[in-house]
CSV table of C-alpha atoms and ligand atoms in Angstrom, one decimal:
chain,number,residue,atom,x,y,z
O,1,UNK,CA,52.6,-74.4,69.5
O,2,UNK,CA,50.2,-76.1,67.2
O,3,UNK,CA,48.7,-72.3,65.6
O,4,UNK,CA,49.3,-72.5,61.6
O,5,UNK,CA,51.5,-69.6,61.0
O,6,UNK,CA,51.6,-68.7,57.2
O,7,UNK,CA,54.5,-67.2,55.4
O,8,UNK,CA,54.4,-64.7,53.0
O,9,UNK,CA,51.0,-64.5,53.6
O,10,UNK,CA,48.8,-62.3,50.6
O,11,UNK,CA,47.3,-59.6,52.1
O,12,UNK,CA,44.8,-58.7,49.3
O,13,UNK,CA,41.4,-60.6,50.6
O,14,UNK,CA,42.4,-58.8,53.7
O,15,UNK,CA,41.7,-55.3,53.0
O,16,UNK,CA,38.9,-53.2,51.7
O,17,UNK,CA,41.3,-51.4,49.4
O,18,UNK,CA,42.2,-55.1,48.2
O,19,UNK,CA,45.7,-53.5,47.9
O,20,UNK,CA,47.9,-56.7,47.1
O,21,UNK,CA,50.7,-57.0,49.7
O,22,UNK,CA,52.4,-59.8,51.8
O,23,UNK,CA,53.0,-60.3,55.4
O,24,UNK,CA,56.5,-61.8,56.6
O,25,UNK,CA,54.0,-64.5,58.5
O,26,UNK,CA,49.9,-64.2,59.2
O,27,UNK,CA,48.2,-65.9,61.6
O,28,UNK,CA,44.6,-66.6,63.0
O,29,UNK,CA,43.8,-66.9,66.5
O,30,UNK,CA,40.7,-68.4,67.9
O,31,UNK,CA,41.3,-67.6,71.3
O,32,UNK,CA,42.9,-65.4,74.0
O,33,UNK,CA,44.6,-68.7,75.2
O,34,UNK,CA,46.0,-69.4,71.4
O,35,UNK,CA,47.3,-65.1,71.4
O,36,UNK,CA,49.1,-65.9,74.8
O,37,UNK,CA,50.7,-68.7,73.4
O,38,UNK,CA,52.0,-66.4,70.3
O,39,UNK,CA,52.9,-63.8,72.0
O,40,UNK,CA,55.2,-65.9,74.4
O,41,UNK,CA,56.5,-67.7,71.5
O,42,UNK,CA,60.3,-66.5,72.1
O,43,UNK,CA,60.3,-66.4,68.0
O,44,UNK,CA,57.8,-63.9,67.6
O,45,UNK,CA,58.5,-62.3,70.6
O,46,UNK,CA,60.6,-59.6,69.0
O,47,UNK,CA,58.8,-59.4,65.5
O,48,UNK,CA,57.0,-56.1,64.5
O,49,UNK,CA,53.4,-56.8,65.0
O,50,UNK,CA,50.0,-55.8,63.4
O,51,UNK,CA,46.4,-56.4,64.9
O,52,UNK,CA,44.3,-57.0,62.0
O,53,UNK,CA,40.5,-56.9,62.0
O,54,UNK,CA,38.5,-56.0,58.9
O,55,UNK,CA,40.8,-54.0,56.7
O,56,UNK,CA,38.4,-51.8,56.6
O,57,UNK,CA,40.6,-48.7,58.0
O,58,UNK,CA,44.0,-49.6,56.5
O,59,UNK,CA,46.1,-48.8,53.9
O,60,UNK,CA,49.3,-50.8,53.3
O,61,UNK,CA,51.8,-49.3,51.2
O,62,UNK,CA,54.5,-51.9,51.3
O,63,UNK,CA,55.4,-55.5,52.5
O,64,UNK,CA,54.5,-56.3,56.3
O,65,UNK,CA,57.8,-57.2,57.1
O,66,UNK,CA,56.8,-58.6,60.5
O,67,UNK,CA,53.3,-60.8,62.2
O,68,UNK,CA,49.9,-60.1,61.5
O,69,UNK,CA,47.1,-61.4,63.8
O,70,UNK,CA,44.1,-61.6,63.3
O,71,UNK,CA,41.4,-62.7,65.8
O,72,UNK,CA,38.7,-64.5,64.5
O,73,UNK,CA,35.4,-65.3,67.2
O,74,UNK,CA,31.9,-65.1,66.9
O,75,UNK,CA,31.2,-64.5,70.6
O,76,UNK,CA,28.1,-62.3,72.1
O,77,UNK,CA,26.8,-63.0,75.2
O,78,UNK,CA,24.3,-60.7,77.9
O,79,UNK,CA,26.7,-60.6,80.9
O,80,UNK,CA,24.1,-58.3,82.9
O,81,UNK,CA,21.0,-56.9,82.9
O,82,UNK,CA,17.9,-54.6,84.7
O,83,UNK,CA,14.4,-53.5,83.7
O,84,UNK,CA,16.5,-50.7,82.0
O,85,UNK,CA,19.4,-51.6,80.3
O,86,UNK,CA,22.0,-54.4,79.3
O,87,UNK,CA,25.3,-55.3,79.2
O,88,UNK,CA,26.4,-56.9,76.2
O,89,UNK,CA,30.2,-58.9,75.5
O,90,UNK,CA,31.6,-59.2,72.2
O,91,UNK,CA,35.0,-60.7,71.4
O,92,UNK,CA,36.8,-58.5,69.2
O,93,UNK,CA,37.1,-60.5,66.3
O,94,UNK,CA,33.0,-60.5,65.6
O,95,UNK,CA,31.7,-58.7,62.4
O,96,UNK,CA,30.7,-55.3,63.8
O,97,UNK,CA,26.9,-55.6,61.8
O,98,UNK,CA,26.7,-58.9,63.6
O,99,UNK,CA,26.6,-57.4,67.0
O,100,UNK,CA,24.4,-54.4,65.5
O,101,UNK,CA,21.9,-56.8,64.1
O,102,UNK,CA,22.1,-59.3,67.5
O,103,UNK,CA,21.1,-56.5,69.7
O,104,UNK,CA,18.3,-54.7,66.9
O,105,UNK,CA,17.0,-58.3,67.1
O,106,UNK,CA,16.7,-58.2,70.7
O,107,UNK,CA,15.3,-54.3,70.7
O,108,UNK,CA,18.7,-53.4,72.6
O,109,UNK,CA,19.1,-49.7,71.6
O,110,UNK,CA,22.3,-47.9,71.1
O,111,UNK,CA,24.0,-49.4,68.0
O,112,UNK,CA,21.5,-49.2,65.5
O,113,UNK,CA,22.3,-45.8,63.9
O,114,UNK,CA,26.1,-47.3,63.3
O,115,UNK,CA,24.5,-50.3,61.2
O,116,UNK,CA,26.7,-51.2,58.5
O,117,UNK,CA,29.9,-49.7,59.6
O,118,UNK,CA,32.7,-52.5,58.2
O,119,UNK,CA,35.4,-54.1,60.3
O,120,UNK,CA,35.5,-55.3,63.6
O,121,UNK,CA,34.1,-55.0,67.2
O,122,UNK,CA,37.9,-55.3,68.1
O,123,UNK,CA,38.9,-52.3,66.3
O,124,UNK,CA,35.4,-50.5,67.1
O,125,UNK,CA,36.7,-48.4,69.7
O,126,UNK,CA,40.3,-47.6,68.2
O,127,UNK,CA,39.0,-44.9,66.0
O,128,UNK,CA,35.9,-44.6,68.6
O,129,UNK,CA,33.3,-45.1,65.4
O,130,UNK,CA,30.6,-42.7,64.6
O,131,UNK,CA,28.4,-42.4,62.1
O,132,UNK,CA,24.6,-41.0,61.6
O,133,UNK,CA,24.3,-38.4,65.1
O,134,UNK,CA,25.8,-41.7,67.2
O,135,UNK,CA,29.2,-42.5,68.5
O,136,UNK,CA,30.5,-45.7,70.1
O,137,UNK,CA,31.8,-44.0,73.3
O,138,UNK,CA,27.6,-43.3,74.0
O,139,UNK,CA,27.7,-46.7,74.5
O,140,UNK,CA,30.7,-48.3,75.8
O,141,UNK,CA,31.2,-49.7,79.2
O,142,UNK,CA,34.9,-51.4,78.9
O,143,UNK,CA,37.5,-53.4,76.8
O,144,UNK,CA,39.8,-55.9,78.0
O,145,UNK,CA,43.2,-56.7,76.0
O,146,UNK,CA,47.0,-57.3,76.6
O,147,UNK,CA,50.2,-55.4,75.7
O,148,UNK,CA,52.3,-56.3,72.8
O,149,UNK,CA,55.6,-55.6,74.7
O,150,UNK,CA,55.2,-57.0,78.4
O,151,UNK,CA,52.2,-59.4,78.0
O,152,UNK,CA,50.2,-57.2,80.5
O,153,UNK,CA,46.4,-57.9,80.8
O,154,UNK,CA,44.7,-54.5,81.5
O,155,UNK,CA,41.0,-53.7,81.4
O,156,UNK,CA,40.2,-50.2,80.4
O,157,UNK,CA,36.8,-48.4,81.5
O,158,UNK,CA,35.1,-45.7,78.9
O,159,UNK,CA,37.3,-43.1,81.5
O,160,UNK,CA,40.5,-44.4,80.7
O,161,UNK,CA,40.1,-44.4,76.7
O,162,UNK,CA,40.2,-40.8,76.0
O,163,UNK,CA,37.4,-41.3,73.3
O,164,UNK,CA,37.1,-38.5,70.8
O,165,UNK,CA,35.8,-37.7,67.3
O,166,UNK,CA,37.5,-40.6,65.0
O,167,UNK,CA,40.4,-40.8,68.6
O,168,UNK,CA,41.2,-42.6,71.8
O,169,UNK,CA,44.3,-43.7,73.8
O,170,UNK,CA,44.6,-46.6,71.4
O,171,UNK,CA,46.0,-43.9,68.8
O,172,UNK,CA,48.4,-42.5,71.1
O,173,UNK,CA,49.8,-43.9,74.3
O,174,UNK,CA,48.6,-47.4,73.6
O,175,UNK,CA,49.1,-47.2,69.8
O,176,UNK,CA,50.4,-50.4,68.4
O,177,UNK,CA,51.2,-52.3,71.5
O,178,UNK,CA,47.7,-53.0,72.6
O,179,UNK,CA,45.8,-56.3,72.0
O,180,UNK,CA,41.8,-55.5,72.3
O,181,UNK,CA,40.1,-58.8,73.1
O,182,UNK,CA,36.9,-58.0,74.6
O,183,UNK,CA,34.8,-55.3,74.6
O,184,UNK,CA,31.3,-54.5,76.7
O,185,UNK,CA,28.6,-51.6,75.8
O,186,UNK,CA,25.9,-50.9,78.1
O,187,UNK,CA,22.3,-50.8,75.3
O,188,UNK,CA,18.6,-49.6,76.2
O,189,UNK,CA,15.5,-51.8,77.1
O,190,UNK,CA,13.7,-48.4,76.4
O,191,UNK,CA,15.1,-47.2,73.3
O,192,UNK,CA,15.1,-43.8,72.3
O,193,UNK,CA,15.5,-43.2,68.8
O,194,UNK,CA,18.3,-40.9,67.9
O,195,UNK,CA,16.9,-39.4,64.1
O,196,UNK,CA,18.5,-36.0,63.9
O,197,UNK,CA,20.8,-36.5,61.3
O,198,UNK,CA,20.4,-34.7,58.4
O,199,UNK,CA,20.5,-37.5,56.1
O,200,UNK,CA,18.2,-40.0,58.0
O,201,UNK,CA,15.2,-37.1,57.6
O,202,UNK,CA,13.5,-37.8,54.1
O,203,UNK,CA,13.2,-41.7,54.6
O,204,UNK,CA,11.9,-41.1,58.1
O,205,UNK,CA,9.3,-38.9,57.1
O,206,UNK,CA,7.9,-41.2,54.3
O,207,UNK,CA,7.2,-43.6,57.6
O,208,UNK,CA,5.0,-43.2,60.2
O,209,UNK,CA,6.8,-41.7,63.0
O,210,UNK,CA,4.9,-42.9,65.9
O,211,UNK,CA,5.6,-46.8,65.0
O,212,UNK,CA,9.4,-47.1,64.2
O,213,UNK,CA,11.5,-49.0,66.0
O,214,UNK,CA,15.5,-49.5,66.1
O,215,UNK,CA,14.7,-52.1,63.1
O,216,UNK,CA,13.9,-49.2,61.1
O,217,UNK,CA,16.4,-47.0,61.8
O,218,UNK,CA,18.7,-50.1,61.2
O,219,UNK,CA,17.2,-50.5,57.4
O,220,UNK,CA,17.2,-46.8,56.8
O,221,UNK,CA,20.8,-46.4,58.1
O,222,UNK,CA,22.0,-49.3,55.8
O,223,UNK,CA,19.9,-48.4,52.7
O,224,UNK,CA,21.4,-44.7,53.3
O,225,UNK,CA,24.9,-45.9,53.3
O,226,UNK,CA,24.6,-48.0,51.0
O,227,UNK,CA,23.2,-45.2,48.3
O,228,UNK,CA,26.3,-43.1,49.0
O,229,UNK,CA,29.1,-45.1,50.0
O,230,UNK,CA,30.6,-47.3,47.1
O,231,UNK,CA,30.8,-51.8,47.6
O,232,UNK,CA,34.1,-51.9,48.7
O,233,UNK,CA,33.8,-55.8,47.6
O,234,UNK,CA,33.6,-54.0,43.9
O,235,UNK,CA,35.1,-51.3,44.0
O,236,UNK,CA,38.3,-51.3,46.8
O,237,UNK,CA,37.6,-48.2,49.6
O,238,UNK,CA,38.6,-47.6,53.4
O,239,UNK,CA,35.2,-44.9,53.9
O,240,UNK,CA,36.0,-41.9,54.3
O,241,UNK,CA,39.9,-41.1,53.7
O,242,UNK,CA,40.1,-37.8,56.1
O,243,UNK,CA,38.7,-36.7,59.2
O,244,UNK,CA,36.3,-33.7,58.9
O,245,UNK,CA,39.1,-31.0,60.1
O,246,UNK,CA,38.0,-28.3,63.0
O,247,UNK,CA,38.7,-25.1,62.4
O,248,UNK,CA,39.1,-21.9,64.6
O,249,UNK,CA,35.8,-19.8,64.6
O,250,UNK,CA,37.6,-17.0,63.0
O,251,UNK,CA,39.0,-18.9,60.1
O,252,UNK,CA,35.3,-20.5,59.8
O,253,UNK,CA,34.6,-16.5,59.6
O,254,UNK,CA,36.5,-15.6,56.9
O,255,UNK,CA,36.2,-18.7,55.2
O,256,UNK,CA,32.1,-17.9,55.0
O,257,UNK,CA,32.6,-14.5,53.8
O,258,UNK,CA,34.7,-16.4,50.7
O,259,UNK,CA,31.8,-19.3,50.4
O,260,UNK,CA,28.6,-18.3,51.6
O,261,UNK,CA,27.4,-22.2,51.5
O,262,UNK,CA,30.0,-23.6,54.1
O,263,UNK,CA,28.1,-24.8,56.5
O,264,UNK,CA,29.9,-25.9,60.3
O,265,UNK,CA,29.0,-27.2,63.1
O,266,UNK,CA,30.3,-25.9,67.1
O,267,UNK,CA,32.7,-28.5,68.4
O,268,UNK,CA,34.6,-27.4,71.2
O,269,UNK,CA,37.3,-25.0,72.2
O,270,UNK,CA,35.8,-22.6,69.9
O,271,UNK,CA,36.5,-24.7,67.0
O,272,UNK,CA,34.1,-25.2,64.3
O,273,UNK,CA,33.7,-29.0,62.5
O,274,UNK,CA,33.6,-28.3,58.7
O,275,UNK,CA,33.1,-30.9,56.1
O,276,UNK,CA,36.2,-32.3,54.3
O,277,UNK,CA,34.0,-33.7,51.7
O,278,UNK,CA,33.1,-30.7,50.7
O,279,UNK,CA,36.9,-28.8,51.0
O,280,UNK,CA,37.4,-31.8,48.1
O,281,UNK,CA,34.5,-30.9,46.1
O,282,UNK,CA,35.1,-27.1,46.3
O,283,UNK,CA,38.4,-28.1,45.2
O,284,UNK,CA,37.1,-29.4,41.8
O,285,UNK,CA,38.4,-33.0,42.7
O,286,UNK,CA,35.1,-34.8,42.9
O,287,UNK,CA,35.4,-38.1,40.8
O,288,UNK,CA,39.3,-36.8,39.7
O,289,UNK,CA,40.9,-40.2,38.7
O,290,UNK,CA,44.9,-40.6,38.6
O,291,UNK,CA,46.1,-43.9,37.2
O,292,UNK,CA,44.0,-46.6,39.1
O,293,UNK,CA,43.3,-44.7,42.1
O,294,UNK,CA,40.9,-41.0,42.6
O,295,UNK,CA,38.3,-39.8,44.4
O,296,UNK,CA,35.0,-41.4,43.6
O,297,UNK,CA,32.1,-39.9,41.8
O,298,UNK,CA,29.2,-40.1,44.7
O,299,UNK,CA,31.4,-39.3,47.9
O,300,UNK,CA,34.4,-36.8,47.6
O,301,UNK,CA,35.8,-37.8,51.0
O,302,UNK,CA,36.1,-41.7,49.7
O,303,UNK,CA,39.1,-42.2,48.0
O,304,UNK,CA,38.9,-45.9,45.6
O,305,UNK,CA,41.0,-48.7,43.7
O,306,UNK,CA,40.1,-48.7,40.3
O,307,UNK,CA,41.7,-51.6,39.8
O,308,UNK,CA,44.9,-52.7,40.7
O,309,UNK,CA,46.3,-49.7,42.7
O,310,UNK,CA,49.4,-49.8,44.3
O,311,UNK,CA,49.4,-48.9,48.4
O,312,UNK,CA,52.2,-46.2,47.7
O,313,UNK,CA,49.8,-44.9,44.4
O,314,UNK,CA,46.7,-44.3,46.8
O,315,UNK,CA,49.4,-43.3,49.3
O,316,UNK,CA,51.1,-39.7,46.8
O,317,UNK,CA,47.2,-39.8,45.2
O,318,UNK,CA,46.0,-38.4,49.1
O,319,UNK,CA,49.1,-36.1,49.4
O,320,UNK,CA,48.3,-34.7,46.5
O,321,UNK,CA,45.0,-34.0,47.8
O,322,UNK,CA,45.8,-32.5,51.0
O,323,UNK,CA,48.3,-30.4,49.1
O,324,UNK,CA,45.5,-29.0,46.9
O,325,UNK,CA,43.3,-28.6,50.1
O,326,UNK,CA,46.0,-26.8,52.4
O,327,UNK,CA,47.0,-24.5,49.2
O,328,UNK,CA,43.6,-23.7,48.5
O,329,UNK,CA,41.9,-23.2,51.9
O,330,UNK,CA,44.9,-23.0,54.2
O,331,UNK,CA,43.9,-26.3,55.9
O,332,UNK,CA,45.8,-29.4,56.8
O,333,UNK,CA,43.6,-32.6,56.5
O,334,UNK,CA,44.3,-35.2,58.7
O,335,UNK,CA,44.1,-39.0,57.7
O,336,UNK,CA,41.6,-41.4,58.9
O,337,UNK,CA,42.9,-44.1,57.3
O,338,UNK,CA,46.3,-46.4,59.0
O,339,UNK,CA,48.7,-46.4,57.0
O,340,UNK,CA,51.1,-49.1,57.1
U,1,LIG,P1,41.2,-52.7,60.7
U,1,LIG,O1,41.1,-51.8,59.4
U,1,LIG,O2,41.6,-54.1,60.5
U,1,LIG,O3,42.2,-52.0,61.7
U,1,LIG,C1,42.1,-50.6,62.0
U,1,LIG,C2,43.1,-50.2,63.1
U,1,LIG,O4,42.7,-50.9,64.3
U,1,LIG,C3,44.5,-50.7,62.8
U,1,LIG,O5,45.4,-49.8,63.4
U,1,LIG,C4,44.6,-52.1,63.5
U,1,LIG,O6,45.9,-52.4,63.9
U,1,LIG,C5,43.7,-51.8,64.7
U,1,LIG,N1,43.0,-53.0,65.3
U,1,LIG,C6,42.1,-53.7,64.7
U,1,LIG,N2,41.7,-54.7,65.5
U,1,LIG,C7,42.3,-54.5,66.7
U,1,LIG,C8,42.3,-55.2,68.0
U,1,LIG,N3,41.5,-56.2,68.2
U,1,LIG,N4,43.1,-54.7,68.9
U,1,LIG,C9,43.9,-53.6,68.7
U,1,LIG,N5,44.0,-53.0,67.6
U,1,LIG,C10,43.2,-53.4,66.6
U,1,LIG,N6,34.3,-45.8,60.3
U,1,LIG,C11,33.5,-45.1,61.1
U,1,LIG,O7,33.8,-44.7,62.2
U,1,LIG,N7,32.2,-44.7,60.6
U,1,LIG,C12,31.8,-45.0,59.4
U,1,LIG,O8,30.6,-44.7,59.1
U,1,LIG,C13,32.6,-45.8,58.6
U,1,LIG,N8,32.2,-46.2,57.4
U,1,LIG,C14,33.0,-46.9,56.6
U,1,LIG,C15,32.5,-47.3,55.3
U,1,LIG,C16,33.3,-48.1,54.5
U,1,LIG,C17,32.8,-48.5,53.1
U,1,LIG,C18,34.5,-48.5,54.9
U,1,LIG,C19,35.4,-49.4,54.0
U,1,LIG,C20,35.0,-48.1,56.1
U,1,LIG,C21,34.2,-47.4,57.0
U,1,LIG,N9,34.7,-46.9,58.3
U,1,LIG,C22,33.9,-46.2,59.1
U,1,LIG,C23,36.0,-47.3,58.7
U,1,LIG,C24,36.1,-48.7,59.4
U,1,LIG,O9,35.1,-49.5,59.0
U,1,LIG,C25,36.2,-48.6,60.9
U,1,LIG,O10,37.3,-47.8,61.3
U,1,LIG,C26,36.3,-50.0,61.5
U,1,LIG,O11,36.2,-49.9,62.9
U,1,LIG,C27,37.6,-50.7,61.2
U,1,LIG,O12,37.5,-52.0,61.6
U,1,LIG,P2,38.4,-53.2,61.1
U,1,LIG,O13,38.2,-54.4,61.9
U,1,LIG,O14,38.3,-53.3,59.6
U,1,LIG,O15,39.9,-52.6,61.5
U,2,LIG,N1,29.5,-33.3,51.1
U,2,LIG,C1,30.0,-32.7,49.9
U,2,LIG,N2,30.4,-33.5,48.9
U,2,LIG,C2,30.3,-34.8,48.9
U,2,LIG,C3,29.8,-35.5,50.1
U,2,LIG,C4,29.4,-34.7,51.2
U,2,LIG,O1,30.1,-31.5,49.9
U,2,LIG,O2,30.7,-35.5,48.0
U,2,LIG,C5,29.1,-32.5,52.2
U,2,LIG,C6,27.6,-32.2,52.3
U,2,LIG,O3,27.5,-30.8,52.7
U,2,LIG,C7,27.1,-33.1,53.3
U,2,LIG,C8,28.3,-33.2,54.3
U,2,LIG,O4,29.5,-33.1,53.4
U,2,LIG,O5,26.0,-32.6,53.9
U,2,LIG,C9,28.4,-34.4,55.2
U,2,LIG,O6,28.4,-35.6,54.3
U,2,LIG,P1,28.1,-37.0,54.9
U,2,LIG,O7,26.7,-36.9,55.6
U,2,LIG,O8,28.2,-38.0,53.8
U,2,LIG,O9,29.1,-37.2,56.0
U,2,LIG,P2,30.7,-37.1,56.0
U,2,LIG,O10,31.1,-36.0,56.9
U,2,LIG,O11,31.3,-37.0,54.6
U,2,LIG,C10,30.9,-38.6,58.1
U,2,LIG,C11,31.8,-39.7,58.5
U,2,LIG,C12,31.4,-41.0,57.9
U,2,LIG,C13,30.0,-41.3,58.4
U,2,LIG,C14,29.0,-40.2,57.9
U,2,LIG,C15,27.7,-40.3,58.4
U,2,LIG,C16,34.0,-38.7,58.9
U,2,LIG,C17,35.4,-38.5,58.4
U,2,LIG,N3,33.2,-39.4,58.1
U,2,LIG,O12,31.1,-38.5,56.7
U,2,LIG,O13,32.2,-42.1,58.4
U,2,LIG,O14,29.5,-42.5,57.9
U,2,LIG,O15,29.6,-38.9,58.4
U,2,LIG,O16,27.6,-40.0,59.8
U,2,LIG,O17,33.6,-38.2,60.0
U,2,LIG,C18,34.3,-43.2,57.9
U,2,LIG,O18,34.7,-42.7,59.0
U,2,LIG,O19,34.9,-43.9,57.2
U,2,LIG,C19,32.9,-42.8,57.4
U,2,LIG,C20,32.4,-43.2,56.3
């Protein structure tokens, strides 16, 4: 096998959090022919594994005692096409914006409104990304990847990946013993801008409404994020720490009569979506700082390295947060974040 394997591989350029951490061994693959060839290798064969993409959505709290991968590819291509629509093919390993800005080039619509979003198009449909009124599954056609344990290739249509808000089948049934090494979303010709989102409102209406195009919503969307979300280059973040927690209606009910300005929105099985940013800020833990970790100033659902943070730090810092949050409100927030 001619593949550079690295040992005790620093893990710290390879996370948003920039938590510093090791990997038993690290490697980058270039190709599905080169991950084949690693995962036959009859040394690796029974060594924990972790797909790594970004780092954007991980937090490691201790020494990888095991094989990290990560795919590196710069592949797009237009694998089919009508008057209406187009097929696009990304390897995983390409920069997510890439893709975004390849097909806003191209006025391919469908992406634009998740502009921005770090990581990978590998990892893209793991957590099913969403962000400004517009969800990957709206878009996706199929992925193509092998199993960890048996070496099985398997090509999954949008059917078979139980997408849901921040979910899919690569959480559960697939988690950690799937490979993603391809993935296809079918984008507009005819674009129809999606601009409902509450946030995307003022900048829109200081433009001319009848000439913007998926460009614009592309600049808006990143100057947006960028306003609210801290640099992760400067200071270390995974986005949002928690998923936005639905309640039962009645709860929302009585909730409402306690804080008139709760605001939910109807998700299903009478379930109302609240906003765990602002559960944290009710909470009085806006911008609360422990040691080198806290909840930043702008965004009380981001939760940052001020410095040199330790994984198992940020790790008790966001118990202690939920603790607060379930004492307090009488709900259990659930992590968005992997932790490893
Ligand atoms: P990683 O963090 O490397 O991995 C995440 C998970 O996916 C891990 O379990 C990993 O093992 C697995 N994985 C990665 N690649 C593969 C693969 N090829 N095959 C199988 N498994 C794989 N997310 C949103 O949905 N919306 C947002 O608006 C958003 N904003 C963010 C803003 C900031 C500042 C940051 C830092 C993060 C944000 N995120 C957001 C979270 C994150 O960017 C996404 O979850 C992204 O898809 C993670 O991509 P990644 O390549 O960094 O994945
Ligand atoms: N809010 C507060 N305090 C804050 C921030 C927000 O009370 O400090 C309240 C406000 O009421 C605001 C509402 O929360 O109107 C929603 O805030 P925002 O628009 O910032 O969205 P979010 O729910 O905090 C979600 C996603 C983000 C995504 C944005 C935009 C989750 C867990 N997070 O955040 O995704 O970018 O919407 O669509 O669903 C991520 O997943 O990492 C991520 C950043």
């Amino acid at each position: 096998m001619n593949i550079t394997i690295r040992e005790n591989f620093s893990l710290k350029k390879y996370n948003t959090f920039g938590i510093e951490t090791s990997a038993k061994y690290f490697v980058e693959v270039h190709s599905c022919t080169e991950l084949k060839q690693l995962l036959t290798d009859s040394f690796f064969k029974r060594k924990k594994k972790l797909i790594l993409g970004g780092g954007s959505n991980i937090l490691f709290t201790k020494y990888f005692d095991g094989l990290v991968i990560k795919k590196i590819s710069n592949d797009i291509k237009i694998i089919a096409e009508n008057e209406d629509e187009v097929v696009i093919e990304a390897s995983a390993g390409v920069i997510w914006h890439d893709l975004v800005l390849f097909c806003v080039e191209r006025n391919f619509g469908g992406i634009e409104n998740l502009s921005l979003i770090p990581g990978t198009v590998g990892a893209a449909p793991i957590q099913n990304i969403g962000a400004y009124g517009q969800e990957l599954q709206n878009v996706f056609n199929s992925l193509e990847g092998i199993t960890l344990d048996n070496l099985e290739e398997k090509i999954f249509q949008k059917k078979d990946c139980n997408f849901g808000y921040r979910n899919s089948i690569f959480k559960s049934a697939f988690k950690n013993n799937f490979v993603i090494t391809k993935v296809t979303l079918i984008l507009s010709k005819n674009p129809v801008l999606n601009i409902s989102y509450h946030d995307l409102l003022d900048p829109i209406n200081k433009l001319d409404k009848n000439n913007l195009s998926i460009k614009d919503i592309c600049k808006i969307v990143s100057e947006v994020r960028r306003s609210k979300l801290p640099d992760y280059k400067i200071t270390g973040n995974a986005g949002s720490f928690f998923k936005n927690p639905a309640i039962h209606s009645d709860k929302f009910i009585t909730l409402k009569e306690q804080y008139p300005n709760i605001t939910g929105y109807r998700s299903c099985d009478n379930k109302v979506k609240i906003s765990a940013a602002w559960l944290i800020e009710q909470a009085g833990l806006k911008g609360k700082k422990v040691g080198n970790t806290g909840i930043h100033v702008n965004h009380a659902l981001v939760i940052v390295n001020y410095g040199n943070a330790k994984g198992e730090e940020i790790r008790d810092f966001q118990k202690y947060i939920k603790d607060i949050i379930a004492t307090k409100f009488g709900i259990e927030l659930e992590e968005e974040v992997n932790i490893i």
